[in-house]
Coordinates of C-alpha atoms in Angstrom, one line a residue:
M1 CA 115.8 104.2 89.8
R2 CA 115.6 103.2 86.1
L3 CA 116.9 105.3 83.2
S4 CA 116.0 104.7 79.6
Q5 CA 118.0 105.7 76.5
R6 CA 116.6 107.9 73.8
I7 CA 118.0 109.2 70.5
A8 CA 116.4 112.3 69.1
G9 CA 113.4 111.6 71.4
V10 CA 112.9 108.1 70.3
P11 CA 113.5 105.2 72.7
V12 CA 116.2 102.6 72.1
H13 CA 114.6 99.2 72.5
G14 CA 116.2 97.1 75.3
A15 CA 118.5 99.9 76.4
G16 CA 118.4 101.1 80.0
V17 CA 120.3 101.4 83.3
A18 CA 119.1 100.6 86.8
L19 CA 120.6 102.7 89.5
S20 CA 120.8 101.6 93.2
L21 CA 120.8 104.7 95.5
R22 CA 121.5 105.2 99.1
P23 CA 118.8 107.2 101.1
D24 CA 120.9 110.3 100.7
G25 CA 120.9 110.0 96.9
A26 CA 124.5 108.7 96.6
L27 CA 125.0 106.1 93.9
L28 CA 125.7 102.5 95.0
S29 CA 125.7 100.7 91.7
A30 CA 124.6 100.9 88.1
T31 CA 123.8 98.0 85.8
G32 CA 122.4 97.9 82.3
A33 CA 123.2 98.2 78.6
L34 CA 123.2 101.1 76.1
T35 CA 123.7 101.4 72.4
A36 CA 126.9 103.2 71.4
H37 CA 126.4 103.8 67.6
T38 CA 123.6 104.6 65.2
H39 CA 123.2 104.2 61.5
G40 CA 120.6 106.1 59.5
S41 CA 117.7 108.4 60.4
Y42 CA 114.0 108.5 60.4
P43 CA 112.2 109.9 57.3
P44 CA 111.9 113.6 57.2
E45 CA 108.1 113.4 57.5
G46 CA 108.3 112.1 61.1
V47 CA 108.7 109.1 63.3
A48 CA 105.1 107.8 63.0
P49 CA 105.0 104.1 61.8
T50 CA 104.2 103.9 58.1
A51 CA 101.4 101.9 56.4
A52 CA 104.1 99.9 54.5
A53 CA 105.8 98.9 57.8
R54 CA 102.5 97.9 59.3
R55 CA 101.7 95.7 56.4
A56 CA 105.2 94.1 56.6
A57 CA 104.7 93.4 60.3
L58 CA 101.2 91.9 59.8
G59 CA 102.5 89.8 56.9
T60 CA 105.3 88.4 59.0
V61 CA 103.0 87.5 61.9
A62 CA 100.4 85.9 59.6
G63 CA 103.0 83.6 58.1
A64 CA 104.7 82.7 61.3
S65 CA 101.5 82.1 63.2
R66 CA 99.7 80.5 60.3
S67 CA 96.8 83.0 60.9
A68 CA 94.6 84.7 58.4
A69 CA 95.5 88.4 58.0
D70 CA 92.0 89.5 58.9
T71 CA 92.2 87.8 62.3
L72 CA 95.3 89.8 63.4
A73 CA 95.2 93.1 65.4
V74 CA 98.0 95.6 66.0
R75 CA 97.8 96.3 69.7
T76 CA 100.5 99.0 69.9
E77 CA 102.9 100.6 67.5
S78 CA 105.7 103.2 67.9
A79 CA 109.1 104.3 66.7
A80 CA 112.0 102.6 68.4
W81 CA 115.7 102.4 67.6
F82 CA 116.7 98.7 67.1
D83 CA 120.1 97.5 68.1
P84 CA 120.5 93.7 67.6
S85 CA 123.3 93.6 70.2
L86 CA 120.7 94.5 72.9
I87 CA 118.6 91.6 71.9
D88 CA 121.1 88.8 71.4
G89 CA 124.5 90.2 72.2
D90 CA 125.6 90.0 68.5
G91 CA 129.0 91.7 68.7
P92 CA 130.3 95.1 69.9
D93 CA 130.2 97.0 66.6
V94 CA 126.5 96.7 65.9
A95 CA 124.7 100.0 65.4
A96 CA 121.2 101.0 66.3
I97 CA 119.0 101.7 63.3
P98 CA 115.7 103.6 63.1
A99 CA 112.8 101.2 63.2
Y100 CA 109.1 100.7 64.1
R101 CA 107.9 98.4 66.8
F102 CA 104.6 96.6 66.4
D103 CA 102.8 94.4 69.0
V104 CA 100.4 92.1 67.1
A105 CA 97.9 89.8 68.6
A106 CA 97.5 86.5 66.7
A107 CA 95.8 83.3 67.7
G108 CA 96.0 84.0 71.4
D109 CA 99.7 85.0 71.3
L110 CA 101.3 88.5 71.2
W111 CA 104.1 89.0 68.7
R112 CA 106.6 91.8 68.7
V113 CA 107.9 92.8 65.3
F114 CA 110.6 95.4 64.4
V115 CA 110.5 96.9 60.9
A116 CA 113.2 99.1 59.5
A117 CA 112.1 102.7 59.0
G118 CA 113.3 103.0 55.4
P119 CA 112.5 102.0 51.8
G120 CA 111.5 98.4 51.5
A121 CA 110.1 98.1 55.1
E122 CA 112.5 95.3 56.0
V123 CA 111.5 93.1 58.9
L124 CA 114.4 93.1 61.3
D125 CA 113.2 90.7 63.9
A126 CA 110.0 89.1 65.3
W127 CA 109.1 86.9 68.2
T128 CA 106.3 86.0 70.5
T129 CA 106.2 87.9 73.8
G130 CA 103.6 85.8 75.5
R131 CA 99.9 85.2 75.3
S132 CA 97.9 88.4 74.6
L133 CA 95.3 87.3 77.1
A134 CA 94.8 84.1 79.1
R135 CA 92.4 83.9 82.0
A136 CA 91.5 81.3 84.6
V137 CA 88.8 81.8 87.3
C138 CA 88.4 79.5 90.2
D139 CA 85.3 79.3 92.5
A140 CA 85.6 78.9 96.3
D141 CA 81.8 78.5 96.4
S142 CA 81.6 80.3 99.7
Q143 CA 83.7 77.7 101.4
G144 CA 86.3 78.8 104.0
E145 CA 89.1 76.3 103.5
E146 CA 92.0 78.8 103.9
R147 CA 94.7 76.2 102.8
R148 CA 93.2 76.2 99.3
I149 CA 93.3 80.0 99.0
G150 CA 97.1 79.8 99.1
T151 CA 97.1 77.4 96.1
P152 CA 97.3 79.0 92.6
C153 CA 94.0 78.8 90.7
G154 CA 94.2 75.8 88.5
A155 CA 97.1 74.1 90.4
A156 CA 96.7 70.7 92.0
G157 CA 94.5 71.1 95.1
S158 CA 93.1 74.5 94.2
Y159 CA 89.5 75.4 94.1
P160 CA 88.0 74.2 90.8
V161 CA 88.6 76.2 87.6
V162 CA 85.1 77.2 86.5
R163 CA 86.1 79.3 83.5
S164 CA 89.3 79.5 81.4
E165 CA 90.2 81.4 78.3
G166 CA 87.7 81.1 75.5
Q167 CA 85.1 79.1 77.5
P168 CA 81.4 80.1 77.6
R169 CA 79.7 81.8 80.5
V170 CA 79.3 79.7 83.7
A171 CA 75.6 79.0 84.4
G172 CA 74.5 80.3 87.8
N173 CA 77.9 81.9 88.7
E174 CA 77.8 85.6 87.9
D175 CA 80.7 86.3 90.2
A176 CA 83.0 84.1 88.0
N177 CA 81.6 85.6 84.8
R178 CA 82.1 89.2 86.0
V179 CA 85.7 88.6 87.1
Y180 CA 86.5 86.8 83.9
G181 CA 85.3 89.9 82.0
W182 CA 87.0 92.3 84.3
L183 CA 90.3 90.5 83.8
G184 CA 89.9 91.1 80.1
D185 CA 89.0 94.8 80.8
T186 CA 92.2 95.2 82.8
E187 CA 94.4 93.6 80.1
T188 CA 92.8 95.8 77.5
F189 CA 93.5 99.0 79.6
Y190 CA 97.1 98.2 80.0
R191 CA 97.5 97.2 76.4
H192 CA 95.8 100.3 75.0
Y193 CA 96.8 103.0 77.5
T194 CA 100.4 102.0 78.3
D195 CA 103.3 100.5 76.3
L196 CA 103.4 97.4 78.4
G197 CA 102.2 95.0 75.7
S198 CA 100.9 91.9 77.5
L199 CA 99.7 92.1 81.1
T200 CA 99.3 88.3 81.0
D201 CA 103.0 88.0 80.1
L202 CA 104.1 90.3 82.9
I203 CA 102.2 88.9 85.8
G204 CA 100.4 85.8 84.6
V205 CA 101.1 82.7 86.6
D206 CA 102.5 79.7 84.8
L207 CA 101.7 76.4 86.5
G208 CA 104.2 74.4 84.4
D209 CA 101.4 72.4 82.9
G210 CA 102.0 73.4 79.3
G211 CA 99.2 75.9 79.3
G212 CA 101.5 78.9 79.7
K213 CA 100.8 82.0 81.8
A214 CA 97.4 83.2 82.7
L215 CA 95.8 85.9 84.8
R216 CA 94.3 83.9 87.7
A217 CA 91.6 84.8 90.2
T218 CA 89.6 83.0 92.8
V219 CA 86.0 84.2 93.6
R220 CA 83.5 83.7 96.4
V221 CA 86.2 83.3 99.0
C222 CA 85.2 83.2 102.6
A223 CA 87.7 83.9 105.4
E224 CA 86.8 86.0 108.5
T225 CA 83.3 86.6 107.1
C226 CA 81.1 85.2 104.5
P227 CA 80.7 86.8 102.1
Y228 CA 84.2 88.0 102.6
A229 CA 84.6 91.8 102.6
N230 CA 88.2 91.9 101.3
A231 CA 90.4 91.3 98.2
Y232 CA 94.1 90.9 97.9
W233 CA 96.9 90.0 95.5
T234 CA 98.9 86.8 96.2
G235 CA 101.9 87.2 94.0
G236 CA 102.5 83.9 92.4
R237 CA 99.0 82.7 93.1
G238 CA 96.8 85.5 91.5
A239 CA 94.0 87.6 92.9
V240 CA 91.6 86.5 95.7
L241 CA 88.2 88.2 96.0
G242 CA 85.4 88.0 98.5
G243 CA 81.9 88.3 97.2
A244 CA 81.2 91.6 99.1
V245 CA 83.9 93.5 97.2
L246 CA 83.5 92.4 93.6
G247 CA 84.1 95.4 91.4
L248 CA 86.2 96.2 88.3
D249 CA 88.2 98.9 90.1
V250 CA 88.8 96.5 93.0
L251 CA 90.1 93.7 90.8
A252 CA 92.2 96.1 88.7
H253 CA 93.6 97.5 92.0
E254 CA 94.8 94.0 93.0
I255 CA 96.1 93.2 89.6
T256 CA 98.2 96.4 89.7
H257 CA 99.9 95.2 92.9
G258 CA 101.3 92.5 90.7
V259 CA 102.4 95.1 88.1
T260 CA 104.1 97.1 90.9
E261 CA 105.9 94.0 92.0
R262 CA 107.4 93.6 88.6
T263 CA 108.1 97.3 87.8
S264 CA 108.9 99.8 90.5
G265 CA 108.9 97.2 93.3
L266 CA 107.6 99.8 95.8
N267 CA 108.0 98.6 99.4
Y268 CA 104.7 97.9 101.1
V269 CA 105.5 99.9 104.3
N270 CA 105.3 103.5 105.4
E271 CA 105.4 106.2 102.8
S272 CA 106.5 104.0 99.9
G273 CA 103.7 101.7 100.9
A274 CA 101.2 104.5 100.6
V275 CA 102.5 105.3 97.1
N276 CA 102.1 101.6 96.3
E277 CA 98.5 101.6 97.5
S278 CA 97.8 104.8 95.6
M279 CA 99.2 103.4 92.4
S280 CA 96.8 100.5 92.7
D281 CA 93.9 102.8 93.3
V282 CA 95.0 105.0 90.4
F283 CA 95.3 102.3 87.8
G284 CA 92.2 100.5 89.2
E285 CA 90.2 103.7 88.6
F286 CA 91.9 104.3 85.3
T287 CA 90.8 100.9 84.2
E288 CA 87.2 101.5 85.2
L289 CA 87.2 105.0 83.5
A290 CA 88.6 103.5 80.3
T291 CA 85.5 101.2 80.0
A292 CA 83.2 104.3 80.1
R293 CA 80.6 102.2 81.8
G294 CA 80.4 104.0 85.2
L295 CA 78.1 106.8 86.2
P296 CA 79.5 110.3 86.6
A297 CA 78.6 110.2 90.3
D298 CA 80.8 107.2 90.8
R299 CA 83.9 108.7 89.2
W300 CA 87.0 108.3 91.4
K301 CA 85.1 106.3 94.0
I302 CA 86.8 102.9 94.8
G303 CA 84.3 100.2 95.5
N304 CA 81.3 101.8 94.0
G305 CA 78.7 99.1 93.0
T306 CA 80.1 96.5 95.5
A307 CA 78.1 95.1 98.4
V308 CA 80.2 97.1 100.9
G309 CA 79.9 100.3 98.9
V310 CA 82.5 103.0 98.4
V311 CA 85.6 102.5 100.5
R312 CA 87.7 105.5 99.2
D313 CA 86.9 108.7 97.5
M314 CA 90.0 109.6 95.5
R315 CA 88.8 113.1 94.6
S316 CA 87.8 114.0 98.1
P317 CA 89.7 111.7 100.5
R318 CA 88.4 113.3 103.6
S319 CA 84.9 112.4 102.5
G320 CA 85.3 108.7 102.4
P321 CA 84.0 106.3 105.1
D322 CA 87.5 106.1 106.5
P323 CA 88.8 109.7 106.1
Q324 CA 92.2 110.0 104.5
P325 CA 94.6 113.0 104.2
E326 CA 94.3 115.0 101.0
T327 CA 97.6 117.0 101.5
Y328 CA 101.0 115.7 102.3
R329 CA 101.4 115.2 106.1
G330 CA 98.3 117.3 106.5
P331 CA 95.1 116.5 108.6
G332 CA 94.5 112.8 108.9
W333 CA 98.1 111.8 108.0
A334 CA 98.9 108.5 109.8
P335 CA 102.3 107.8 111.4
A336 CA 104.6 106.4 108.8
T337 CA 107.0 104.9 111.3
H338 CA 106.6 101.2 111.0
S339 CA 109.6 99.0 111.7
G340 CA 110.2 95.5 112.9
A341 CA 111.1 96.7 116.4
H342 CA 108.4 99.3 116.5
P343 CA 105.3 98.2 114.5
A344 CA 102.8 100.8 113.4
P345 CA 99.2 100.2 112.4
D346 CA 98.6 99.3 108.8
N347 CA 102.3 98.9 108.0
G348 CA 102.7 102.6 108.7
G349 CA 99.4 103.9 107.3
V350 CA 99.6 102.6 103.8
H351 CA 95.8 102.5 103.3
T352 CA 95.4 105.9 105.0
N353 CA 98.2 108.0 103.5
S354 CA 97.4 106.8 100.0
G355 CA 94.7 109.5 99.9
V356 CA 97.3 112.1 99.0
G357 CA 98.4 110.3 95.9
N358 CA 94.8 109.5 95.0
R359 CA 93.7 113.2 95.1
L360 CA 96.8 114.1 93.1
A361 CA 95.9 111.6 90.3
A362 CA 92.3 112.9 90.2
L363 CA 93.5 116.5 89.9
I364 CA 96.0 115.6 87.2
T365 CA 93.4 113.7 85.2
D366 CA 90.2 115.8 85.6
G367 CA 91.5 119.0 87.1
G368 CA 89.3 121.0 89.5
R369 CA 89.5 123.7 92.1
A370 CA 92.2 123.2 94.7
G371 CA 94.5 125.4 96.7
G372 CA 92.6 128.5 95.7
R373 CA 93.0 128.1 92.0
V374 CA 91.5 126.1 89.1
I375 CA 93.6 123.3 87.7
G376 CA 93.1 122.1 84.2
G377 CA 93.2 118.3 83.8
I378 CA 95.2 116.5 81.1
G379 CA 92.6 113.7 80.5
L380 CA 92.7 110.0 80.9
A381 CA 94.9 109.0 78.0
K382 CA 97.8 111.4 78.9
A383 CA 97.4 110.7 82.6
A384 CA 97.6 107.0 82.1
S385 CA 100.7 107.4 79.8
L386 CA 102.3 109.6 82.4
Y387 CA 101.6 107.4 85.4
W388 CA 102.8 104.3 83.5
T389 CA 106.2 105.8 82.8
V390 CA 106.4 107.0 86.4
Q391 CA 105.6 103.4 87.6
T392 CA 108.6 102.1 85.6
Q393 CA 110.9 104.8 86.9
L394 CA 110.2 104.7 90.7
Y395 CA 112.3 102.6 93.0
P396 CA 111.4 100.5 96.1
S397 CA 111.8 103.1 98.8
A398 CA 110.3 106.0 96.8
G399 CA 108.0 108.3 98.8
Y400 CA 105.7 111.1 97.8
P401 CA 108.5 113.6 97.0
A402 CA 110.0 111.0 94.5
L403 CA 106.5 110.4 93.0
A404 CA 105.9 114.2 92.6
S405 CA 109.4 114.8 91.2
T406 CA 109.1 111.9 88.7
L407 CA 105.7 113.0 87.5
T408 CA 106.9 116.5 86.7
T409 CA 110.2 115.3 85.2
V410 CA 108.5 112.7 83.0
C411 CA 105.9 115.3 81.8
R412 CA 108.7 117.7 80.8
N413 CA 110.6 114.9 79.1
N414 CA 107.4 114.0 77.2
I415 CA 107.3 117.6 75.8
D416 CA 111.0 117.5 74.8
D417 CA 110.6 114.0 73.2
N418 CA 107.2 114.8 71.5
I419 CA 105.5 111.9 73.3
A420 CA 101.7 111.5 73.4
G421 CA 101.1 115.2 72.5
F422 CA 102.1 116.6 75.9
T423 CA 102.1 120.4 76.1
E424 CA 103.3 123.2 78.3
S425 CA 99.8 123.6 79.7
D426 CA 99.7 119.9 80.6
C427 CA 102.9 120.1 82.6
A428 CA 101.7 123.3 84.3
A429 CA 98.6 121.4 85.4
V430 CA 100.7 118.5 86.8
T431 CA 102.9 121.0 88.7
Q432 CA 99.8 122.8 90.0
A433 CA 98.3 119.5 91.2
V434 CA 101.5 118.6 93.0
E435 CA 101.4 122.0 94.7
A436 CA 97.8 121.6 95.6
V437 CA 98.4 118.5 97.6
R438 CA 101.6 120.1 99.1
I439 CA 104.1 117.4 98.2
P440 CA 107.6 118.9 98.2
L441 CA 109.9 118.0 95.2
L442 CA 113.2 116.2 95.8
R443 CA 116.1 118.5 96.6
T444 CA 118.6 118.7 93.7
R445 CA 122.3 118.9 93.5
S446 CA 124.1 119.9 90.3
G447 CA 120.9 119.3 88.4
D448 CA 120.5 115.7 89.7
A449 CA 117.7 114.5 91.9
G450 CA 118.5 113.2 95.4
E451 CA 116.8 112.8 98.7

């Protein structure tokens, strides 16, 4: 479990504590760093970044990157307390001061700039956080050499790189061109709808060749069948996609497995594995919805437009080609009892029981009739913000009660901290959606959550 520090509702950059808990909720260890002192306050008119601060940030990046000002773009901006000791350990008596954080794209890099929230818009610090977007797509050309699938795209012995960042379209290879574009769509979603900053920096693979990190994918892979009807994430190697399952939501699903590895670290077994799979479906569909390219009839349907067709219906899990449960431990629930000594199919039903989390996300986002009442949705922007924060606060063994409890808690915190415009009606909708899919909340003791 991860905890962040806020002062008057504004996050302290770099402050946080990671808790390691036993299954019964007892604390095993706590590690992290917090700020102990503050100096100053935000202007009375509010905490929104000012135009003067924005100009200062852009000016700093323009000079440091030797870029023309009109080529820069502010990707994200927000209020954040800035404590230098949390950045470079500069002494015990340093205080956090009110500031604004800007993530600025310049010449292929992403810069993070902190500007003081006061007269003069003083730049406090600035550094590059990684490339804002770098892509590499390899082509297996429908060959089935499994040994090369295990090699990172672009590494020695991999399938050939047919398109890398900034290169023109590949003649006669629409699979590579589509995946190249979809990698960009996925980066854009995470940059615009979450406070991640650079997806490339988080999960990009660096081959040590001086080219830095890149989002990597291999297309037209053949394994058991050709075209291959599967896709998967390979950790330090990137995404692998067969030609029968090429779709934006499928690619973003696989990319999100990489995000989960680096954030919540959800185990890929039993109930936590189902939450892991659901989070990939949720962010995969969020990414597709954010492009506004899909047809209304395809909303919440994973795999729409691929050669194999729809594989999961998130809004109506029982209606998919492989019916899933739509309520917690309800009809269709698979045994979540996998262990080394007693294996269970599909690692304990991770692809089956994900239906519960999928329906929950669809209800939270769009609303609908469920459980005998009408639930009002909170919309894509708020749902994406909510789920991103939850993704960063879950822990490896988290099951559905932890997911539901974190969703409701984060929503309530967003109201208290004036984040993203969350309202009482939004949190009522989240609670109603949780109740509709019948997920119990974690039991509490003395106001603290515990299994």
